[in-house]
Amino acid sequence: MRREGSLWRDEAVTYDMAHRTLGQLRATVVHVDLVHTVYYLLMHGLFDVFGAVHPLLVLRLPSVAAAAVATALVAALGRRLAGRRAGGLAGCLFAVVPQVQRFAQEGRSYALVTACVVGATYLLVRALRSGSRATWAGYAALMLTAALLHEFAILALTAHACAVPRLARRRWLVAAAVPVVGVAPLALLSTGQSAQVSWIDWDVTGLTWYAAAGTVAVLCARLLLRPVATASHDAAARLDGDARVIQLVRVALPLAILPGAILLLASLVQPLFVDRYLLYSTAGQALLAGAALARASRALLRRGRGPRSAVIAALVLAVLAVPTYSVPLRKPNGRGDDVTAIAGAVRRLKAPGEGVLYEPSRRRVWSLTSPASFSGLRDLALAQAPDRSGWLYGTEVPAAVLHARLLRERRVIVLRDPAGEPLDVTPAEVTKRLLLAEAFQECRTLYPHGARVSVYARGGHC
């Protein structure tokens, strides 16, 4: 959970929002991050109760616990639908997927959303068999919780609709109406903050993973359904097993495919596809892969000792391959940046009374979790601090005021993105770059993961 003391900027936002007062939190979500309000309130309460515990443990423990619960639920769902071996393999596969490994140790809401969606899917399967009102109510409550934690969780309902037989559709529609109605105000209000997702572009890595995982899911579904088509006339026990396999495919394949497909269609108008928004789809992929692997291994093991050895060797190799993907995620450079390392670079370069400049302004997030590292520095562009401004990163002074402030400085600490990142073209950001280039000299630069921290000086004060 500590990941060698590192955290990245999205987690820094969580930490900062969780430490704002309820009034400051309310004033902020009116402008930005409304979709994460429930998650921020949850983290605010946890830090209030466990403030004496190491902050990284409090920040990440909900995600670790949620990923563990989701893994258990995937295994339970697979066992219920396709047997013990399929459930165990599905749970193991889910647990070692790189995206699950990542968000299990990250202070954001996506692991909690996944646990809620997988839990709701499990209750849906139970409700379809038992018809229990309490189970339907639990399903509705979990889906509402997932949607309130992140509104794109509501897309899981489209997958669930495919698993509901005609006789149960009325009950499902009543249960599904609860999260739809409950999240509708949040969704409508958040449309006013659409500029917040303007950073989303076509995520090539995420799309590649989705395409690959979706292809595997479809192939596994075909492998599972093939015996059903060729042997539907077998004995009653086989018919029951085939019916369970059909239900597994009806539950898991839409969950693996549909939410992502909907986001891709929406992205034709406005790019919205980000793989972490669909982390819960991994459960459907794991269920199909686990059931297919269980069936394939069972068939191989029946053929004799040689195939048994081959299956065991393949499983061992798969387990040994897991660290290749998961271990790098647990290192300080496993994310886009490392706020802790950036704060350390500032401590090495700063001198009391110097100015500090964030380029662009949203990189002020790097200072939110370690104010002591930035103490003694004057934020030259700041108009209102983040927690008092009602915005995530505070507000900045006009370009003309910034121009005058910069020209009074002899030395400035500048925090920037790595070279090659897109440059903001607002007047204030252009002023920062022009003045630094024309009136200052770059004296020294450190390169912590995901950032450049430089000392700029003028008049020979390097």
CSV table of C-alpha atoms in Angstrom, one decimal:
chain,number,residue,atom,x,y,z
A,1,MET,CA,0.0,0.0,0.0
A,2,ARG,CA,2.8,2.4,0.7
A,3,ARG,CA,4.5,1.9,-2.7
A,4,GLU,CA,7.8,3.1,-1.3
A,5,GLY,CA,6.2,6.3,-0.1
A,6,SER,CA,5.2,7.5,-3.6
A,7,LEU,CA,1.9,8.8,-4.8
A,8,TRP,CA,0.9,10.4,-8.1
A,9,ARG,CA,-1.2,13.5,-8.8
A,10,ASP,CA,-4.6,11.9,-9.0
A,11,GLU,CA,-4.1,10.5,-5.5
A,12,ALA,CA,-2.8,13.9,-4.4
A,13,VAL,CA,-6.2,15.3,-5.5
A,14,THR,CA,-8.0,12.7,-3.4
A,15,TYR,CA,-5.8,13.4,-0.4
A,16,ASP,CA,-6.3,17.2,-0.7
A,17,MET,CA,-10.1,16.9,-1.2
A,18,ALA,CA,-10.4,14.5,1.7
A,19,HIS,CA,-8.7,17.1,4.0
A,20,ARG,CA,-10.9,20.0,3.0
A,21,THR,CA,-13.7,21.0,5.3
A,22,LEU,CA,-17.2,20.0,4.2
A,23,GLY,CA,-17.9,23.6,3.3
A,24,GLN,CA,-14.8,23.8,1.2
A,25,LEU,CA,-15.6,20.4,-0.4
A,26,ARG,CA,-19.1,21.6,-1.3
A,27,ALA,CA,-17.7,24.8,-2.8
A,28,THR,CA,-15.3,22.8,-4.9
A,29,VAL,CA,-17.6,20.2,-6.4
A,30,VAL,CA,-20.0,22.9,-7.5
A,31,HIS,CA,-17.2,23.9,-10.0
A,32,VAL,CA,-15.3,20.6,-10.6
A,33,ASP,CA,-15.1,16.9,-9.8
A,34,LEU,CA,-18.8,16.6,-9.0
A,35,VAL,CA,-18.7,12.9,-10.2
A,36,HIS,CA,-16.3,12.0,-7.3
A,37,THR,CA,-18.3,13.8,-4.5
A,38,VAL,CA,-19.4,10.6,-2.8
A,39,TYR,CA,-15.9,9.1,-2.9
A,40,TYR,CA,-14.4,12.3,-1.5
A,41,LEU,CA,-17.0,12.3,1.3
A,42,LEU,CA,-16.1,8.7,2.1
A,43,MET,CA,-12.4,9.5,2.2
A,44,HIS,CA,-13.0,12.6,4.3
A,45,GLY,CA,-14.7,10.5,6.9
A,46,LEU,CA,-11.9,7.9,6.9
A,47,PHE,CA,-9.3,10.5,7.4
A,48,ASP,CA,-11.3,12.1,10.2
A,49,VAL,CA,-11.5,8.7,12.0
A,50,PHE,CA,-8.1,7.4,11.2
A,51,GLY,CA,-6.1,10.6,11.0
A,52,ALA,CA,-3.3,9.2,13.2
A,53,VAL,CA,-2.6,6.3,10.8
A,54,HIS,CA,0.0,6.6,8.1
A,55,PRO,CA,-1.8,8.7,5.4
A,56,LEU,CA,-0.9,6.3,2.5
A,57,LEU,CA,-2.5,3.4,4.3
A,58,VAL,CA,-5.8,5.4,4.9
A,59,LEU,CA,-5.7,6.6,1.3
A,60,ARG,CA,-5.3,3.2,-0.3
A,61,LEU,CA,-6.8,0.7,2.1
A,62,PRO,CA,-10.3,1.1,0.7
A,63,SER,CA,-9.0,0.2,-2.7
A,64,VAL,CA,-7.0,-2.8,-1.5
A,65,ALA,CA,-10.1,-4.1,0.5
A,66,ALA,CA,-12.4,-3.5,-2.5
A,67,ALA,CA,-10.1,-5.3,-4.9
A,68,ALA,CA,-10.0,-8.3,-2.5
A,69,VAL,CA,-13.7,-8.3,-2.1
A,70,ALA,CA,-14.2,-8.0,-5.9
A,71,THR,CA,-11.8,-11.0,-6.4
A,72,ALA,CA,-13.7,-13.1,-4.0
A,73,LEU,CA,-17.0,-12.2,-5.7
A,74,VAL,CA,-15.7,-13.0,-9.1
A,75,ALA,CA,-14.6,-16.4,-7.8
A,76,ALA,CA,-18.0,-16.9,-6.1
A,77,LEU,CA,-19.9,-15.9,-9.2
A,78,GLY,CA,-17.8,-18.2,-11.4
A,79,ARG,CA,-18.4,-21.1,-9.0
A,80,ARG,CA,-22.1,-20.4,-8.9
A,81,LEU,CA,-22.4,-20.3,-12.7
A,82,ALA,CA,-19.8,-22.8,-13.9
A,83,GLY,CA,-18.4,-24.8,-10.9
A,84,ARG,CA,-15.6,-24.6,-8.4
A,85,ARG,CA,-12.7,-24.9,-10.7
A,86,ALA,CA,-14.0,-22.2,-13.1
A,87,GLY,CA,-14.7,-19.9,-10.1
A,88,GLY,CA,-11.2,-20.4,-8.7
A,89,LEU,CA,-9.5,-19.8,-12.0
A,90,ALA,CA,-11.6,-16.8,-12.7
A,91,GLY,CA,-10.8,-15.2,-9.3
A,92,CYS,CA,-7.1,-15.9,-9.8
A,93,LEU,CA,-7.1,-14.4,-13.3
A,94,PHE,CA,-9.0,-11.3,-12.2
A,95,ALA,CA,-6.6,-10.7,-9.3
A,96,VAL,CA,-3.5,-10.7,-11.5
A,97,VAL,CA,-4.8,-8.5,-14.4
A,98,PRO,CA,-2.5,-5.5,-14.5
A,99,GLN,CA,-5.3,-3.0,-14.4
A,100,VAL,CA,-6.7,-4.6,-11.2
A,101,GLN,CA,-3.2,-4.7,-9.7
A,102,ARG,CA,-2.9,-1.0,-10.4
A,103,PHE,CA,-6.2,0.3,-9.0
A,104,ALA,CA,-6.0,-2.1,-6.1
A,105,GLN,CA,-3.2,0.1,-4.8
A,106,GLU,CA,-4.4,3.5,-5.9
A,107,GLY,CA,-6.3,6.1,-3.9
A,108,ARG,CA,-9.2,6.6,-6.3
A,109,SER,CA,-12.7,5.2,-6.6
A,110,TYR,CA,-12.3,2.6,-9.4
A,111,ALA,CA,-11.7,-0.5,-7.3
A,112,LEU,CA,-14.7,0.3,-5.1
A,113,VAL,CA,-16.9,0.8,-8.2
A,114,THR,CA,-15.7,-2.6,-9.4
A,115,ALA,CA,-16.5,-4.3,-6.2
A,116,CYS,CA,-20.0,-2.8,-6.2
A,117,VAL,CA,-20.7,-3.8,-9.8
A,118,VAL,CA,-19.4,-7.4,-9.3
A,119,GLY,CA,-21.4,-7.7,-6.1
A,120,ALA,CA,-24.5,-6.4,-7.9
A,121,THR,CA,-23.9,-9.0,-10.7
A,122,TYR,CA,-23.6,-11.8,-8.1
A,123,LEU,CA,-26.9,-10.7,-6.5
A,124,LEU,CA,-28.6,-10.4,-9.9
A,125,VAL,CA,-27.8,-14.1,-10.6
A,126,ARG,CA,-29.1,-15.0,-7.2
A,127,ALA,CA,-32.2,-12.9,-7.6
A,128,LEU,CA,-33.0,-14.5,-11.0
A,129,ARG,CA,-33.0,-17.9,-9.3
A,130,SER,CA,-34.6,-17.2,-6.0
A,131,GLY,CA,-36.9,-14.2,-6.8
A,132,SER,CA,-36.2,-12.9,-3.3
A,133,ARG,CA,-37.2,-9.3,-2.8
A,134,ALA,CA,-34.3,-8.7,-0.4
A,135,THR,CA,-31.9,-9.9,-3.0
A,136,TRP,CA,-33.4,-7.6,-5.6
A,137,ALA,CA,-33.2,-4.7,-3.1
A,138,GLY,CA,-29.5,-5.5,-2.5
A,139,TYR,CA,-28.9,-5.5,-6.2
A,140,ALA,CA,-30.5,-2.1,-6.6
A,141,ALA,CA,-28.6,-0.7,-3.6
A,142,LEU,CA,-25.2,-1.9,-4.9
A,143,MET,CA,-25.8,-0.6,-8.4
A,144,LEU,CA,-26.8,2.8,-6.9
A,145,THR,CA,-23.7,2.9,-4.8
A,146,ALA,CA,-21.5,2.1,-7.8
A,147,ALA,CA,-23.1,4.8,-9.9
A,148,LEU,CA,-22.8,7.4,-7.2
A,149,LEU,CA,-19.1,6.5,-6.8
A,150,HIS,CA,-18.7,7.0,-10.6
A,151,GLU,CA,-21.6,7.6,-12.9
A,152,PHE,CA,-20.2,5.4,-15.8
A,153,ALA,CA,-20.9,2.4,-13.6
A,154,ILE,CA,-24.5,2.8,-14.7
A,155,LEU,CA,-23.4,1.3,-18.1
A,156,ALA,CA,-23.2,-2.1,-16.3
A,157,LEU,CA,-27.0,-2.1,-16.4
A,158,THR,CA,-26.9,-2.6,-20.2
A,159,ALA,CA,-24.9,-5.7,-19.7
A,160,HIS,CA,-27.2,-7.0,-16.9
A,161,ALA,CA,-30.2,-6.5,-19.2
A,162,CYS,CA,-28.8,-9.1,-21.5
A,163,ALA,CA,-28.7,-11.7,-18.7
A,164,VAL,CA,-32.3,-11.2,-17.6
A,165,PRO,CA,-34.9,-13.7,-19.0
A,166,ARG,CA,-38.3,-12.4,-20.1
A,167,LEU,CA,-40.1,-13.6,-17.1
A,168,ALA,CA,-37.9,-11.6,-14.7
A,169,ARG,CA,-37.7,-8.4,-16.7
A,170,ARG,CA,-40.4,-6.5,-14.8
A,171,ARG,CA,-38.6,-7.1,-11.5
A,172,TRP,CA,-35.3,-6.2,-13.0
A,173,LEU,CA,-36.7,-3.0,-14.5
A,174,VAL,CA,-38.0,-1.9,-11.1
A,175,ALA,CA,-34.6,-2.7,-9.4
A,176,ALA,CA,-32.7,-1.0,-12.3
A,177,ALA,CA,-34.8,2.1,-12.0
A,178,VAL,CA,-33.4,2.8,-8.5
A,179,PRO,CA,-29.8,3.5,-9.6
A,180,VAL,CA,-31.0,5.2,-12.8
A,181,VAL,CA,-33.2,7.7,-10.9
A,182,GLY,CA,-30.7,8.0,-8.1
A,183,VAL,CA,-27.8,9.0,-10.3
A,184,ALA,CA,-29.8,11.1,-12.8
A,185,PRO,CA,-29.4,14.4,-10.8
A,186,LEU,CA,-25.6,13.8,-10.5
A,187,ALA,CA,-25.3,13.0,-14.2
A,188,LEU,CA,-27.3,16.1,-15.2
A,189,LEU,CA,-25.4,18.4,-13.0
A,190,SER,CA,-22.0,17.0,-14.1
A,191,THR,CA,-22.8,17.8,-17.7
A,192,GLY,CA,-22.1,21.4,-16.7
A,193,GLN,CA,-18.5,20.4,-15.9
A,194,SER,CA,-17.9,18.7,-19.3
A,195,ALA,CA,-14.8,20.8,-19.7
A,196,GLN,CA,-13.2,18.6,-17.0
A,197,VAL,CA,-13.1,15.7,-19.5
A,198,SER,CA,-11.7,17.8,-22.3
A,199,TRP,CA,-8.2,16.3,-21.6
A,200,ILE,CA,-9.5,12.9,-22.8
A,201,ASP,CA,-8.1,11.9,-26.2
A,202,TRP,CA,-8.1,8.6,-28.0
A,203,ASP,CA,-6.4,6.3,-25.5
A,204,VAL,CA,-4.4,4.0,-27.7
A,205,THR,CA,-3.1,1.8,-24.9
A,206,GLY,CA,-6.5,1.5,-23.3
A,207,LEU,CA,-8.2,0.8,-26.6
A,208,THR,CA,-5.6,-1.9,-27.4
A,209,TRP,CA,-6.2,-3.6,-24.1
A,210,TYR,CA,-10.0,-3.4,-24.6
A,211,ALA,CA,-9.7,-4.8,-28.1
A,212,ALA,CA,-7.4,-7.6,-27.0
A,213,ALA,CA,-9.4,-8.5,-23.9
A,214,GLY,CA,-12.7,-8.3,-25.8
A,215,THR,CA,-11.3,-10.6,-28.5
A,216,VAL,CA,-10.2,-13.1,-25.9
A,217,ALA,CA,-13.7,-12.9,-24.2
A,218,VAL,CA,-15.5,-13.6,-27.5
A,219,LEU,CA,-13.2,-16.6,-28.2
A,220,CYS,CA,-13.7,-18.0,-24.8
A,221,ALA,CA,-17.5,-17.6,-25.2
A,222,ARG,CA,-17.3,-19.5,-28.5
A,223,LEU,CA,-15.3,-22.3,-26.8
A,224,LEU,CA,-17.8,-22.6,-24.0
A,225,LEU,CA,-20.8,-22.6,-26.3
A,226,ARG,CA,-19.5,-25.1,-28.8
A,227,PRO,CA,-20.3,-28.2,-26.8
A,228,VAL,CA,-23.8,-26.8,-26.1
A,229,ALA,CA,-24.6,-26.6,-29.8
A,230,THR,CA,-23.2,-30.1,-30.6
A,231,ALA,CA,-24.5,-32.0,-27.7
A,232,SER,CA,-27.8,-30.5,-26.6
A,233,HIS,CA,-29.5,-33.9,-26.9
A,234,ASP,CA,-27.3,-35.4,-24.0
A,235,ALA,CA,-28.6,-36.6,-20.6
A,236,ALA,CA,-30.3,-34.3,-18.1
A,237,ALA,CA,-27.1,-33.7,-16.2
A,238,ARG,CA,-25.4,-32.5,-19.3
A,239,LEU,CA,-28.4,-30.3,-20.2
A,240,ASP,CA,-28.2,-28.7,-16.7
A,241,GLY,CA,-24.5,-28.0,-17.2
A,242,ASP,CA,-25.0,-26.5,-20.6
A,243,ALA,CA,-27.7,-24.3,-19.2
A,244,ARG,CA,-25.3,-23.0,-16.6
A,245,VAL,CA,-22.7,-22.3,-19.3
A,246,ILE,CA,-25.2,-20.4,-21.4
A,247,GLN,CA,-26.1,-18.3,-18.3
A,248,LEU,CA,-22.4,-17.7,-17.6
A,249,VAL,CA,-21.9,-16.4,-21.2
A,250,ARG,CA,-25.1,-14.3,-21.0
A,251,VAL,CA,-23.8,-12.7,-17.8
A,252,ALA,CA,-20.1,-12.3,-18.5
A,253,LEU,CA,-19.8,-11.5,-22.2
A,254,PRO,CA,-22.0,-8.4,-22.2
A,255,LEU,CA,-20.2,-7.2,-19.0
A,256,ALA,CA,-16.9,-7.7,-20.8
A,257,ILE,CA,-17.9,-5.9,-24.0
A,258,LEU,CA,-21.0,-3.6,-23.8
A,259,PRO,CA,-19.9,-0.8,-21.4
A,260,GLY,CA,-16.7,-0.2,-23.5
A,261,ALA,CA,-18.6,-0.4,-26.7
A,262,ILE,CA,-21.1,2.3,-25.5
A,263,LEU,CA,-18.3,4.6,-24.4
A,264,LEU,CA,-16.6,4.1,-27.8
A,265,LEU,CA,-19.7,5.1,-29.6
A,266,ALA,CA,-20.1,8.1,-27.4
A,267,SER,CA,-16.5,9.0,-28.1
A,268,LEU,CA,-17.4,9.6,-31.8
A,269,VAL,CA,-18.9,12.9,-30.4
A,270,GLN,CA,-16.7,13.5,-27.4
A,271,PRO,CA,-13.8,11.2,-26.4
A,272,LEU,CA,-14.8,9.5,-23.2
A,273,PHE,CA,-13.1,6.1,-23.3
A,274,VAL,CA,-10.6,5.7,-20.5
A,275,ASP,CA,-9.8,2.1,-19.4
A,276,ARG,CA,-10.1,2.8,-15.7
A,277,TYR,CA,-13.7,3.9,-16.1
A,278,LEU,CA,-14.4,0.3,-17.2
A,279,LEU,CA,-12.4,-1.6,-14.7
A,280,TYR,CA,-15.4,-3.6,-13.7
A,281,SER,CA,-15.6,-5.1,-17.3
A,282,THR,CA,-12.5,-7.1,-16.3
A,283,ALA,CA,-14.7,-9.3,-14.2
A,284,GLY,CA,-16.6,-10.5,-17.2
A,285,GLN,CA,-13.4,-11.2,-19.1
A,286,ALA,CA,-12.0,-13.1,-16.1
A,287,LEU,CA,-15.2,-15.2,-15.8
A,288,LEU,CA,-15.1,-16.2,-19.4
A,289,ALA,CA,-11.4,-17.0,-19.4
A,290,GLY,CA,-11.6,-18.9,-16.1
A,291,ALA,CA,-14.5,-21.1,-17.3
A,292,ALA,CA,-12.8,-21.7,-20.7
A,293,LEU,CA,-9.5,-22.6,-19.0
A,294,ALA,CA,-11.4,-24.9,-16.6
A,295,ARG,CA,-13.1,-26.7,-19.5
A,296,ALA,CA,-9.9,-27.0,-21.5
A,297,SER,CA,-7.8,-28.2,-18.6
A,298,ARG,CA,-10.4,-30.8,-17.7
A,299,ALA,CA,-10.4,-32.1,-21.2
A,300,LEU,CA,-6.6,-32.3,-21.3
A,301,LEU,CA,-6.3,-33.9,-17.9
A,302,ARG,CA,-8.6,-36.7,-19.0
A,303,ARG,CA,-6.2,-37.7,-21.8
A,304,GLY,CA,-3.3,-38.9,-19.6
A,305,ARG,CA,-0.3,-38.0,-17.7
A,306,GLY,CA,1.5,-36.1,-20.5
A,307,PRO,CA,-1.2,-33.5,-21.0
A,308,ARG,CA,-1.5,-33.2,-17.2
A,309,SER,CA,2.2,-32.2,-17.0
A,310,ALA,CA,1.7,-29.8,-19.8
A,311,VAL,CA,-1.2,-28.1,-18.1
A,312,ILE,CA,0.7,-27.8,-14.8
A,313,ALA,CA,3.7,-26.4,-16.6
A,314,ALA,CA,1.5,-23.8,-18.4
A,315,LEU,CA,-0.1,-22.7,-15.2
A,316,VAL,CA,3.3,-22.4,-13.4
A,317,LEU,CA,4.7,-20.3,-16.3
A,318,ALA,CA,1.6,-18.1,-16.2
A,319,VAL,CA,2.1,-17.5,-12.5
A,320,LEU,CA,5.8,-16.7,-13.0
A,321,ALA,CA,4.9,-14.2,-15.7
A,322,VAL,CA,2.7,-12.2,-13.5
A,323,PRO,CA,5.5,-10.2,-11.8
A,324,THR,CA,6.7,-9.0,-15.2
A,325,TYR,CA,3.5,-6.9,-15.3
A,326,SER,CA,2.6,-6.3,-11.7
A,327,VAL,CA,5.9,-5.5,-10.1
A,328,PRO,CA,6.6,-2.4,-12.1
A,329,LEU,CA,3.2,-1.0,-11.0
A,330,ARG,CA,4.3,-1.2,-7.4
A,331,LYS,CA,7.4,0.9,-7.9
A,332,PRO,CA,7.6,4.8,-7.5
A,333,ASN,CA,7.7,5.2,-11.3
A,334,GLY,CA,4.7,3.0,-11.9
A,335,ARG,CA,2.4,6.0,-12.5
A,336,GLY,CA,2.5,9.2,-14.5
A,337,ASP,CA,4.5,11.1,-11.9
A,338,ASP,CA,5.7,10.8,-8.3
A,339,VAL,CA,4.6,13.7,-6.1
A,340,THR,CA,6.8,12.6,-3.2
A,341,ALA,CA,10.0,12.7,-5.5
A,342,ILE,CA,9.0,16.1,-6.9
A,343,ALA,CA,8.7,17.5,-3.4
A,344,GLY,CA,12.1,16.1,-2.6
A,345,ALA,CA,13.6,17.8,-5.6
A,346,VAL,CA,12.1,21.1,-4.5
A,347,ARG,CA,13.6,20.7,-1.0
A,348,ARG,CA,17.1,20.2,-2.6
A,349,LEU,CA,16.9,23.3,-4.8
A,350,LYS,CA,15.0,25.9,-2.8
A,351,ALA,CA,16.2,28.7,-0.7
A,352,PRO,CA,14.1,30.7,1.8
A,353,GLY,CA,12.2,33.7,0.2
A,354,GLU,CA,12.4,32.5,-3.4
A,355,GLY,CA,9.5,32.4,-5.7
A,356,VAL,CA,7.9,29.3,-7.1
A,357,LEU,CA,6.1,28.9,-10.4
A,358,TYR,CA,3.9,26.1,-11.6
A,359,GLU,CA,3.8,25.6,-15.4
A,360,PRO,CA,1.0,24.8,-16.1
A,361,SER,CA,-1.0,26.0,-13.1
A,362,ARG,CA,-2.7,22.6,-12.6
A,363,ARG,CA,0.7,21.2,-11.5
A,364,ARG,CA,0.2,23.0,-8.2
A,365,VAL,CA,-1.3,19.7,-7.3
A,366,TRP,CA,2.3,18.5,-6.7
A,367,SER,CA,2.4,20.8,-3.6
A,368,LEU,CA,-0.8,19.7,-1.9
A,369,THR,CA,0.3,16.6,0.0
A,370,SER,CA,3.7,18.0,1.2
A,371,PRO,CA,3.3,21.7,2.2
A,372,ALA,CA,6.4,21.6,4.4
A,373,SER,CA,8.5,20.9,1.3
A,374,PHE,CA,7.3,24.2,-0.2
A,375,SER,CA,7.4,26.3,2.9
A,376,GLY,CA,9.3,29.5,2.6
A,377,LEU,CA,8.5,29.8,-1.1
A,378,ARG,CA,6.2,32.4,-2.5
A,379,ASP,CA,3.7,31.2,-5.1
A,380,LEU,CA,4.1,34.0,-7.6
A,381,ALA,CA,1.0,33.3,-9.7
A,382,LEU,CA,-1.4,32.4,-6.9
A,383,ALA,CA,-4.5,34.5,-6.4
A,384,GLN,CA,-6.5,32.2,-4.1
A,385,ALA,CA,-5.2,28.9,-2.5
A,386,PRO,CA,-6.9,25.7,-3.7
A,387,ASP,CA,-8.9,25.0,-0.5
A,388,ARG,CA,-10.3,28.6,-0.4
A,389,SER,CA,-10.9,29.1,-4.1
A,390,GLY,CA,-13.5,26.4,-4.8
A,391,TRP,CA,-11.2,24.9,-7.4
A,392,LEU,CA,-8.8,21.9,-7.4
A,393,TYR,CA,-5.6,23.9,-8.0
A,394,GLY,CA,-6.5,27.4,-6.8
A,395,THR,CA,-6.9,30.5,-9.0
A,396,GLU,CA,-4.1,32.6,-10.5
A,397,VAL,CA,-3.5,36.3,-11.0
A,398,PRO,CA,-3.9,37.9,-14.5
A,399,ALA,CA,-1.0,37.8,-16.9
A,400,ALA,CA,-0.1,41.5,-16.3
A,401,VAL,CA,0.1,41.0,-12.5
A,402,LEU,CA,2.2,37.9,-13.0
A,403,HIS,CA,4.5,39.8,-15.4
A,404,ALA,CA,5.2,42.4,-12.7
A,405,ARG,CA,5.8,39.8,-10.0
A,406,LEU,CA,8.2,37.8,-12.0
A,407,LEU,CA,10.3,40.8,-12.9
A,408,ARG,CA,10.9,41.5,-9.2
A,409,GLU,CA,12.4,38.1,-8.6
A,410,ARG,CA,16.1,37.1,-8.9
A,411,ARG,CA,15.6,33.4,-8.5
A,412,VAL,CA,12.6,31.2,-9.2
A,413,ILE,CA,11.9,27.5,-8.7
A,414,VAL,CA,9.9,26.3,-11.7
A,415,LEU,CA,7.9,23.1,-11.7
A,416,ARG,CA,7.1,21.8,-15.2
A,417,ASP,CA,5.9,18.8,-17.1
A,418,PRO,CA,8.5,16.6,-18.8
A,419,ALA,CA,9.8,17.9,-22.2
A,420,GLY,CA,7.5,17.1,-25.1
A,421,GLU,CA,4.2,17.5,-23.2
A,422,PRO,CA,1.5,19.7,-24.8
A,423,LEU,CA,1.8,23.4,-23.7
A,424,ASP,CA,-1.1,25.4,-22.4
A,425,VAL,CA,-1.8,28.6,-24.5
A,426,THR,CA,-3.7,30.7,-21.9
A,427,PRO,CA,-2.2,34.3,-21.5
A,428,ALA,CA,-0.8,33.5,-18.1
A,429,GLU,CA,0.9,30.3,-19.3
A,430,VAL,CA,2.4,32.1,-22.3
A,431,THR,CA,3.6,34.9,-20.0
A,432,LYS,CA,5.4,32.4,-17.8
A,433,ARG,CA,7.2,30.8,-20.7
A,434,LEU,CA,8.1,34.1,-22.4
A,435,LEU,CA,9.5,35.8,-19.3
A,436,LEU,CA,11.5,32.8,-18.3
A,437,ALA,CA,13.0,32.6,-21.7
A,438,GLU,CA,13.7,36.3,-22.1
A,439,ALA,CA,14.6,37.6,-18.6
A,440,PHE,CA,15.9,34.5,-16.8
A,441,GLN,CA,18.6,31.8,-17.2
A,442,GLU,CA,18.1,28.2,-16.4
A,443,CYS,CA,20.7,27.3,-13.8
A,444,ARG,CA,20.0,23.8,-12.7
A,445,THR,CA,17.3,21.2,-13.3
A,446,LEU,CA,16.4,18.0,-11.5
A,447,TYR,CA,14.3,15.3,-13.2
A,448,PRO,CA,12.1,13.4,-10.7
A,449,HIS,CA,9.7,11.0,-12.3
A,450,GLY,CA,7.1,12.8,-14.4
A,451,ALA,CA,8.4,16.3,-13.9
A,452,ARG,CA,11.2,18.9,-14.3
A,453,VAL,CA,12.1,21.0,-11.3
A,454,SER,CA,14.4,23.9,-12.3
A,455,VAL,CA,16.1,26.9,-10.8
A,456,TYR,CA,15.8,30.0,-13.0
A,457,ALA,CA,17.8,33.2,-12.1
A,458,ARG,CA,18.6,36.6,-13.7
A,459,GLY,CA,21.4,39.1,-13.2
A,460,GLY,CA,24.0,36.4,-12.6
A,461,HIS,CA,22.4,35.0,-9.5
A,462,CYS,CA,22.7,31.3,-10.5
